[in-house]
Every structure is written in C-alpha cells, then in structure tokens.
Tab-separated table of C-alpha atoms in Angstrom:
chain	number	residue	atom	x	y	z
A	1	MET	CA	107.033	92.077	119.644
A	2	GLU	CA	109.875	94.064	118.040
A	3	LEU	CA	111.321	96.843	120.158
A	4	MET	CA	111.246	99.410	117.333
A	5	VAL	CA	107.604	98.656	116.540
A	6	LEU	CA	106.662	99.050	120.187
A	7	LEU	CA	108.636	102.287	120.487
A	8	ASN	CA	107.108	103.828	117.363
A	9	ALA	CA	103.589	102.870	118.418
A	10	LEU	CA	103.958	104.363	121.909
A	11	VAL	CA	105.879	107.522	120.953
A	12	THR	CA	103.458	108.441	118.170
A	13	ARG	CA	100.402	108.075	120.379
A	14	LEU	CA	102.153	110.015	123.136
A	15	LEU	CA	102.670	112.906	120.714
A	16	PHE	CA	98.985	112.757	119.815
A	17	VAL	CA	97.967	112.927	123.478
A	18	LEU	CA	100.330	115.812	124.264
A	19	HIS	CA	99.106	117.883	121.342
A	20	SER	CA	95.495	117.207	122.275
A	21	LEU	CA	96.164	118.295	125.856
A	22	ILE	CA	97.762	121.537	124.635
A	23	GLY	CA	94.595	122.235	122.659
A	24	VAL	CA	92.433	121.592	125.718
A	25	TRP	CA	94.675	123.893	127.773
A	26	ARG	CA	94.245	126.697	125.239
A	27	VAL	CA	90.461	126.268	125.249
A	28	THR	CA	90.406	126.425	129.049
A	29	ALA	CA	92.618	129.524	129.037
A	30	ALA	CA	90.532	131.259	126.364
A	31	LYS	CA	87.162	130.423	127.916
A	32	LYS	CA	88.458	130.868	131.488
A	33	GLU	CA	86.322	127.939	132.630
A	34	PRO	CA	87.929	124.821	134.167
A	35	LYS	CA	85.069	122.599	132.985
A	36	TYR	CA	86.652	122.426	129.514
A	37	TRP	CA	89.371	120.220	130.968
A	38	LEU	CA	86.795	117.453	130.610
A	39	LEU	CA	87.712	117.383	126.909
A	40	ALA	CA	90.940	115.705	128.000
A	41	LEU	CA	88.926	112.591	128.840
A	42	LEU	CA	88.651	111.913	125.117
A	43	ASN	CA	92.264	110.797	125.240
A	44	LEU	CA	91.135	107.736	127.192
A	45	LEU	CA	89.827	106.371	123.893
A	46	LEU	CA	93.295	106.691	122.409
A	47	CYS	CA	94.806	104.955	125.453
A	48	LEU	CA	92.286	102.109	125.081
A	49	GLU	CA	93.093	101.783	121.385
A	50	THR	CA	96.799	101.630	122.225
A	51	GLY	CA	96.285	98.740	124.614
A	52	LEU	CA	94.115	96.795	122.173
A	53	THR	CA	96.534	97.340	119.297
A	54	LEU	CA	99.501	96.175	121.337
A	55	LYS	CA	97.616	93.099	122.502
A	56	PHE	CA	95.944	91.909	119.301
A	57	LYS	CA	98.083	93.439	116.527
A	58	GLN	CA	101.483	93.569	118.280
A	59	GLY	CA	101.534	97.316	117.692
A	60	ARG	CA	101.083	97.140	113.917
A	61	GLY	CA	98.445	98.887	111.844
A	62	TYR	CA	95.154	97.704	110.404
A	63	LYS	CA	94.080	97.198	106.816
A	64	TRP	CA	92.657	100.284	105.054
A	65	PHE	CA	92.058	102.169	108.320
A	66	SER	CA	94.106	103.731	111.138
A	67	PRO	CA	92.184	103.874	114.447
A	68	ALA	CA	94.954	105.927	116.093
A	69	ILE	CA	94.641	108.723	113.505
A	70	PHE	CA	90.837	108.641	113.743
A	71	LEU	CA	90.859	108.898	117.537
A	72	TYR	CA	93.434	111.679	117.345
A	73	LEU	CA	90.949	113.590	115.201
A	74	ILE	CA	88.233	113.003	117.803
A	75	CYS	CA	90.513	114.274	120.586
A	76	THR	CA	91.722	117.418	118.803
A	77	VAL	CA	88.955	118.655	116.497
A	78	PRO	CA	86.564	119.753	119.331
A	79	SER	CA	89.262	122.003	120.816
A	80	LEU	CA	89.939	123.648	117.467
A	81	TRP	CA	86.199	124.172	116.958
A	82	LEU	CA	85.890	125.957	120.277
A	83	LEU	CA	88.953	128.114	119.619
A	84	GLU	CA	87.709	129.150	116.186
A	85	ILE	CA	84.234	129.963	117.468
A	86	HIS	CA	85.629	131.885	120.442
A	87	HIS	CA	88.249	133.569	118.185
A	88	GLY	CA	89.473	136.883	119.016
A	89	THR	CA	89.191	138.454	122.387
A	90	GLN	CA	92.959	138.991	122.190
A	91	TYR	CA	94.535	140.264	118.984
A	92	CYS	CA	98.120	140.561	117.885
A	93	GLY	CA	100.069	143.771	117.667
A	94	ASN	CA	100.954	145.782	114.611
A	95	GLU	CA	102.084	142.964	112.335
A	96	PRO	CA	99.726	139.991	111.896
A	97	GLY	CA	101.194	136.589	112.566
A	98	THR	CA	103.991	137.816	114.815
A	99	VAL	CA	104.472	135.923	118.030
A	100	GLN	CA	104.895	138.338	120.881
A	101	VAL	CA	106.706	136.413	123.574
A	102	ASN	CA	108.479	138.582	126.131
A	103	VAL	CA	110.533	136.160	128.160
A	104	SER	CA	112.716	138.804	129.754
A	105	ASN	CA	115.887	138.271	131.706
A	106	GLN	CA	114.342	140.190	134.582
A	107	ASP	CA	111.675	137.534	135.048
A	108	PHE	CA	114.279	134.781	135.134
A	109	ASN	CA	116.479	136.782	137.471
A	110	GLN	CA	113.536	137.242	139.807
A	111	SER	CA	112.828	133.515	139.787
A	112	ARG	CA	116.527	132.835	140.377
A	113	ASP	CA	116.672	135.237	143.326
A	114	SER	CA	113.557	133.745	144.860
A	115	SER	CA	115.053	130.267	144.604
A	116	ARG	CA	118.336	131.073	146.366
A	117	GLY	CA	116.806	130.900	149.812
A	118	SER	CA	114.723	127.824	149.013
A	119	GLU	CA	115.482	124.235	148.329
A	120	GLY	CA	117.924	124.819	145.517
A	121	THR	CA	118.070	123.771	141.882
A	122	ASP	CA	114.773	121.861	141.695
A	123	HIS	CA	112.807	124.825	142.961
A	124	HIS	CA	114.639	127.101	140.526
A	125	ILE	CA	113.682	124.869	137.570
A	126	ILE	CA	110.036	124.843	138.654
A	127	GLN	CA	109.962	128.636	138.996
A	128	THR	CA	111.610	129.057	135.592
A	129	ALA	CA	109.061	126.731	134.004
A	130	LYS	CA	106.204	128.680	135.578
A	131	VAL	CA	107.581	131.956	134.219
A	132	PHE	CA	107.963	130.435	130.761
A	133	VAL	CA	104.407	129.063	130.776
A	134	ASN	CA	103.050	132.434	131.911
A	135	GLN	CA	104.879	134.114	129.054
A	136	LEU	CA	103.477	131.566	126.584
A	137	SER	CA	100.003	132.465	127.818
A	138	THR	CA	100.536	136.042	126.642
A	139	ILE	CA	100.903	134.983	123.011
A	140	CYS	CA	98.091	136.250	120.812
A	141	GLU	CA	95.103	133.940	120.752
A	142	THR	CA	94.896	133.992	116.957
A	143	VAL	CA	98.546	132.914	116.752
A	144	TRP	CA	97.881	130.040	119.153
A	145	THR	CA	94.922	128.863	117.073
A	146	LEU	CA	96.859	129.013	113.808
A	147	ALA	CA	99.817	127.224	115.407
A	148	LEU	CA	97.534	124.449	116.649
A	149	HIS	CA	96.090	124.081	113.142
A	150	GLN	CA	99.551	123.842	111.620
A	151	THR	CA	100.978	121.410	114.148
A	152	PHE	CA	97.788	119.336	113.965
A	153	LEU	CA	98.191	118.748	110.237
A	154	LEU	CA	101.938	118.180	110.528
A	155	LEU	CA	101.401	115.592	113.256
A	156	LEU	CA	98.849	113.781	111.089
A	157	VAL	CA	101.476	113.314	108.374
A	158	VAL	CA	104.427	112.619	110.668
A	159	GLY	CA	102.329	110.383	112.915
A	160	ARG	CA	101.155	108.317	109.950
A	161	TRP	CA	104.791	107.947	108.951
A	162	LEU	CA	105.933	106.855	112.416
A	163	LEU	CA	103.052	104.476	113.108
A	164	PRO	CA	104.012	100.850	112.389
A	165	ILE	CA	102.521	99.637	109.132
A	166	GLY	CA	100.577	96.416	108.780
A	167	VAL	CA	101.281	93.556	106.437
A	168	GLU	CA	98.629	94.793	103.997
A	169	ILE	CA	100.486	97.985	103.007
A	170	THR	CA	104.020	98.202	101.634
A	171	ARG	CA	106.582	100.933	102.258
A	172	ASP	CA	106.246	102.053	98.656
A	173	GLN	CA	102.513	102.538	99.145
A	174	LEU	CA	103.143	104.332	102.440
A	175	SER	CA	105.521	106.791	100.765
A	176	GLN	CA	102.898	107.548	98.111
A	177	LEU	CA	100.281	108.040	100.814
A	178	LEU	CA	102.479	110.444	102.791
A	179	LEU	CA	103.192	112.562	99.711
A	180	MET	CA	99.457	112.782	99.060
A	181	PHE	CA	98.818	113.728	102.692
A	182	VAL	CA	101.325	116.601	102.516
A	183	GLY	CA	99.482	118.213	99.609
A	184	THR	CA	96.114	117.502	101.193
A	185	ALA	CA	97.158	119.042	104.512
A	186	ALA	CA	98.372	122.207	102.767
A	187	ASP	CA	95.049	122.602	100.931
A	188	ILE	CA	93.019	122.043	104.107
A	189	LEU	CA	95.101	124.527	106.120
A	190	GLU	CA	94.755	127.121	103.389
A	191	PHE	CA	90.987	126.613	103.235
A	192	ALA	CA	90.510	127.026	106.986
A	193	SER	CA	92.854	129.989	107.460
A	194	GLU	CA	91.880	131.846	104.296
A	195	THR	CA	88.111	131.649	104.737
A	196	LEU	CA	87.920	132.093	108.503
A	197	ASP	CA	90.189	135.152	108.421
A	198	ILE	CA	87.671	137.115	106.349
A	199	GLU	CA	86.093	139.791	108.534
A	200	ASP	CA	82.582	139.363	107.098
A	201	VAL	CA	82.759	135.628	107.804
A	202	ARG	CA	83.664	136.244	111.448
A	203	LYS	CA	80.466	138.250	111.885
A	204	ASN	CA	78.299	135.318	110.753
A	205	TYR	CA	78.087	132.548	113.369
A	206	ALA	CA	76.223	130.134	111.070
A	207	LEU	CA	78.794	130.620	108.324
A	208	ILE	CA	81.641	129.847	110.738
A	209	ASN	CA	79.939	126.596	111.743
A	210	ALA	CA	79.404	125.644	108.096
A	211	ILE	CA	83.054	126.242	107.231
A	212	LEU	CA	84.231	124.267	110.256
A	213	ALA	CA	81.855	121.434	109.337
A	214	VAL	CA	83.347	121.235	105.832
A	215	TRP	CA	86.846	121.414	107.341
A	216	THR	CA	86.022	118.527	109.702
A	217	TRP	CA	84.528	116.522	106.828
A	218	SER	CA	87.736	116.954	104.813
A	219	MET	CA	89.838	115.647	107.723
A	220	LEU	CA	88.150	112.235	107.582
A	221	GLN	CA	90.327	111.142	104.655
A	222	PHE	CA	93.460	110.918	106.807
A	223	PRO	CA	92.602	107.673	108.682
A	224	LEU	CA	91.966	105.814	105.408
A	225	ASP	CA	94.571	104.086	103.211
A	226	LEU	CA	92.330	103.301	100.237
A	227	ALA	CA	94.155	105.807	98.036
A	228	VAL	CA	97.096	103.442	97.510
A	229	GLN	CA	95.558	99.977	97.943
A	230	HIS	CA	93.641	97.989	95.384
A	231	ILE	CA	90.692	95.932	96.506
A	232	GLY	CA	91.450	92.279	95.825
A	233	CYS	CA	88.988	90.292	93.721
A	234	LYS	CA	88.470	86.645	93.026
A	235	PRO	CA	87.243	85.157	89.761
A	236	THR	CA	83.744	84.380	90.974
A	237	ALA	CA	80.470	84.774	89.170
A	238	SER	CA	79.441	87.801	91.256
A	239	ASN	CA	82.645	89.654	90.309
A	240	ARG	CA	81.812	89.405	86.624
A	241	ARG	CA	79.303	92.245	86.966
A	242	ILE	CA	80.414	95.495	85.386
A	243	PRO	CA	80.455	97.676	88.592
A	244	ASN	CA	82.433	95.017	90.465
A	245	LEU	CA	84.922	94.700	87.627
A	246	LEU	CA	85.375	98.482	87.517
A	247	LEU	CA	85.874	98.762	91.276
A	248	CYS	CA	88.234	95.794	91.281
A	249	ARG	CA	90.525	97.209	88.625
A	250	TYR	CA	90.480	100.944	89.456
A	251	SER	CA	89.724	101.035	93.190
A	252	ALA	CA	92.597	103.369	94.162
A	253	GLU	CA	91.979	105.771	91.281
A	254	LEU	CA	88.241	105.879	91.943
A	255	TRP	CA	88.861	106.560	95.632
A	256	ASN	CA	91.145	109.488	94.795
A	257	ILE	CA	88.553	110.929	92.447
A	258	GLY	CA	85.785	110.458	95.023
A	259	VAL	CA	87.850	112.166	97.739
A	260	SER	CA	88.525	115.142	95.516
A	261	LEU	CA	84.921	115.520	94.351
A	262	PHE	CA	83.008	114.781	97.545
A	263	ILE	CA	85.402	115.348	100.462
A	264	GLN	CA	87.888	118.042	99.496
A	265	ASP	CA	87.848	120.141	96.327
A	266	GLY	CA	84.119	119.753	95.669
A	267	PRO	CA	82.977	120.988	99.128
A	268	PHE	CA	85.677	123.688	99.150
A	269	PHE	CA	84.429	124.977	95.798
A	270	ILE	CA	80.831	125.037	97.036
A	271	VAL	CA	81.747	127.025	100.167
A	272	ARG	CA	83.797	129.548	98.235
A	273	SER	CA	81.098	129.901	95.590
A	274	ILE	CA	78.530	130.635	98.321
A	275	LEU	CA	80.845	133.244	99.842
A	276	MET	CA	81.226	135.018	96.509
A	277	GLY	CA	77.753	134.459	95.066
A	278	HIS	CA	75.450	134.849	98.059
A	279	PHE	CA	77.445	136.887	100.575
A	280	ARG	CA	79.251	139.029	97.967
A	281	ILE	CA	82.649	138.440	99.547
A	282	PHE	CA	85.493	138.955	97.097
A	283	ASN	CA	89.244	139.082	97.460
A	284	GLN	CA	92.145	138.079	95.294
A	285	MET	CA	93.041	134.869	97.137
A	286	LEU	CA	89.432	133.704	97.374
A	287	VAL	CA	88.967	134.078	93.614
A	288	PHE	CA	92.266	132.330	92.912
A	289	PHE	CA	91.544	129.302	95.080
A	290	THR	CA	88.007	129.058	93.723
A	291	ALA	CA	89.449	128.890	90.203
A	292	LYS	CA	91.909	126.275	91.440
A	293	ASN	CA	89.053	124.130	92.850
A	294	ILE	CA	87.182	124.427	89.541
A	295	LEU	CA	90.283	123.288	87.658
A	296	VAL	CA	90.883	120.328	89.974
A	297	VAL	CA	87.251	119.186	89.828
A	298	THR	CA	87.284	119.452	86.020
A	299	LEU	CA	90.497	117.444	85.769
A	300	GLN	CA	89.116	114.783	88.096
A	301	LEU	CA	85.990	114.452	85.966
A	302	TYR	CA	88.199	114.215	82.889
A	303	ARG	CA	90.233	111.496	84.613
A	304	LEU	CA	87.017	109.626	85.450
A	305	ALA	CA	85.929	109.807	81.799
A	306	VAL	CA	89.323	108.450	80.678
A	307	ILE	CA	89.036	105.548	83.128
A	308	MET	CA	85.531	104.703	81.928
A	309	LEU	CA	86.578	104.768	78.266
A	310	ASP	CA	89.639	102.624	78.989
A	311	PHE	CA	87.530	100.153	80.962
A	312	ARG	CA	84.935	100.006	78.177
A	313	ALA	CA	87.634	99.362	75.575
A	314	THR	CA	89.128	96.606	77.743
A	315	ILE	CA	85.750	94.910	78.196
A	316	LEU	CA	85.036	95.020	74.453
A	317	GLN	CA	88.464	93.627	73.638
A	318	LYS	CA	88.119	90.794	76.143
A	319	SER	CA	84.611	89.977	74.996
A	320	ARG	CA	85.836	89.533	71.425
A	321	LYS	CA	88.419	87.045	72.712
A	322	GLY	CA	85.874	85.289	74.911
A	323	GLU	CA	87.459	86.572	78.110
A	324	VAL	CA	86.337	88.881	80.899
A	325	CYS	CA	89.071	90.645	82.859
A	326	CYS	CA	88.449	90.956	86.566
A	327	CYS	CA	91.635	92.737	87.604
A	328	PRO	CA	95.178	93.104	86.292
A	329	CYS	CA	96.611	90.442	88.563
A	330	GLU	CA	93.804	87.875	88.377
A	331	PRO	CA	92.312	87.532	84.891
A	332	TYR	CA	89.139	85.605	84.551
A	333	GLU	CA	88.777	83.529	81.403
A	334	ALA	CA	85.184	82.747	80.652
A	335	SER	CA	86.044	80.426	77.776
A	336	THR	CA	87.999	78.082	80.066
A	337	HIS	CA	85.099	77.828	82.490
A	338	ALA	CA	82.651	77.344	79.631
A	339	THR	CA	84.756	74.455	78.283
A	340	ALA	CA	84.876	72.894	81.745
A	341	ASP	CA	81.087	73.199	82.071
A	342	ARG	CA	80.591	71.498	78.707
A	343	ASP	CA	82.917	68.628	79.707
A	344	THR	CA	80.962	68.182	82.933
A	345	GLU	CA	77.690	68.025	81.032
A	346	MET	CA	79.080	65.401	78.651
A	347	LYS	CA	80.261	63.260	81.587
A	348	ASP	CA	76.862	63.502	83.237
A	349	PHE	CA	75.195	62.576	79.962
A	350	ALA	CA	77.492	59.556	79.508
A	351	ALA	CA	76.656	58.259	82.979
A	352	PHE	CA	73.109	57.430	81.942
A	353	PRO	CA	72.510	54.330	79.684
A	354	PRO	CA	71.038	55.076	76.296
A	355	LYS	CA	67.306	54.672	76.041
A	356	GLU	CA	66.294	51.572	74.033
A	357	GLU	CA	64.080	52.266	71.067
A	358	SER	CA	60.779	50.465	71.120
A	359	GLN	CA	60.552	47.905	68.363
A	360	ALA	CA	57.321	47.715	66.391
A	361	PRO	CA	55.600	44.305	66.371
A	362	PRO	CA	56.177	42.312	63.164
A	363	GLU	CA	53.481	42.534	60.609
A	364	ASP	CA	51.528	39.428	59.858
C-alpha cells in the first residue's frame, strides 16, 4: 500500500470524525444534557469503514459511490438537525453574524499565575486550553450553527478531493466533480440559511422539519460519482432497447438533469413556492432565488429535450444505414450480425443432404 494513499485515507477520515465530534459537543452544550454524547457512537461506523477499505481496497475509493462521505453525512446531519430545531436560546449582539469571542489577557494572566506554583509548563498549557474552550462556549449559538454548516460543506468538497480515488475514476473526472460540488454546496448552504433565518419559519415547527428534510435529501448527491462517469455497455441484444441505448450514451447528462430536477433545484423551488404561496412569506432574496430555481429547472428541461432530439436523430440515421449505436465508444452494427446469422443458417442448411425426389413409376 502506498504511503501517500494511506496518509490521505486516514487524515481525511480523521477530519470527518473531529468535525462530527465538534457538532456533538455543540448539541450537548446547547441542550445541556450529557446523553447527547451518544451521537458520537455513530463515528464507529466510519472507523469500521476505514478498516474495511484499508483491508480490501488498499485505501482507495469505490466505483460510483463513496462510503466515507456517506457515513460522514450520517455522523454529522443529526447534530445539525438538533441545533437547527433548538435554535436560538442565545442570540448575537448588535450586528448579526459577528463572533463575540472575548479571550482577554486577564484570563490568560490568571491561568499563568495559577500555574506558577504548580507543576510548570504542562499545567499552564492545560489551563490556557480550558480558558480558550470556555471562551469559545460563549460564542453565539446561531454563529456556531452557521459555522458548522459552512465547515460541513467545505469538508465534503475538500474531503472528496483528499480521499484516494479508485481505478474507475480519472483525475480529470474528479476535477469536474469537485467543481460541481463547489456550486452545489453554495446553493445548499444558501437554501438552508436563507429559509431557516426567516422569523415566520422559526415559529412553525413542522415547516422547520420539512425544510431540514429537503436539505438532508439534497445532501445525498455528494457520495455519488455518477455525474462524471458513463455507464459502460456491451453490444448485446438487451442493450438494443431504446431506454438502454439512451442511458448508455447519456448517463452522466441524465444524472445531472435528474439531480437538478428531483434532488436540488426542483425540491428547493417547491419549498420556496409553498413559503410564498401558502404562508405568504415574501422577501427580496426569497423571490430572487425562487426565480433562479425556475430558470434552472426550465434550462434542465430544455437540455433534456435537446438530448432526446439528438438521440432520436442518431437512431434514425443509424437505422437508415442498418446500424444501431449503443454508445460512442462501442458501436453496435446490426448488419454485421445479420450477415453472420445468415452465414450460419446457410452452413446449417448445407450440413443436411438434399432430399431425393420420388420418381414416378414408368407407364406401361
């Protein structure tokens, strides 16, 4: 096993575990109940996945799916749910979004003075760390939640970059996937922060759960690599069916369209339309992003129509030439197989002796 592959696999999963533990710590601090530390046990799944990946895959990734990213979602999403539902027993000061950390010199001087008559430098470092952690605990709860959202999405992109890739995906495909993930993460963060910050939404517990459910649903696209990989096809009889031919040739494009319509922009548009239509919630940013979702959905449908027309034209062109195209890299020529079938039939026919014609008896 290569040293760099092993290092990347371990460091990335360690970052996932640390971030998940920070989320569990914030839930425990907000709820003031130690039982929420049990959420940390979810990280055992990630540890088990690490051991299995190192043993059977030598630290490299899997085809079309990343178990490490999926388990990271399982470890972190429950903490963010609880923080968003609990939201708000501690608010920030005058300016929203400002981090109020008062790590004063007096606190450090006190910890330094208390350590002079103790065991020395080690005790001083421990006291300083305790003071720093106590000061971090005074940061506004809303700022902590937003920071966890932001770092969560950044770690998904950076972690996917650092994780060793398998033999099925190239570095060119990985770079395309990471660029897509950056835009996707920005849209998801905007959806969660913009909708959940509305005061009327915060008063409706069912609406908060619905928004978080859509947010969780949109996160499921990160463990998958189908957006940049084509499904391989073989020139068999079953692949000559129209749906199989379409999926074989345009698998990546169809996946991108499906993600936009059913996982991201489509559900986001539905939620925002319900907020404006049913709950009468209007603001400038909500209207703007709703219009953006409408535009994206329309363009995706237009792209789907273009793909269908192009596929139909290709099928008609190949049928005129006696060919059926399975995929760009593996064309399937029906005429060649038809000629081979006819030759086989002629050989089978030649194997049997010709039937002798019955001769009529001579007339007297």
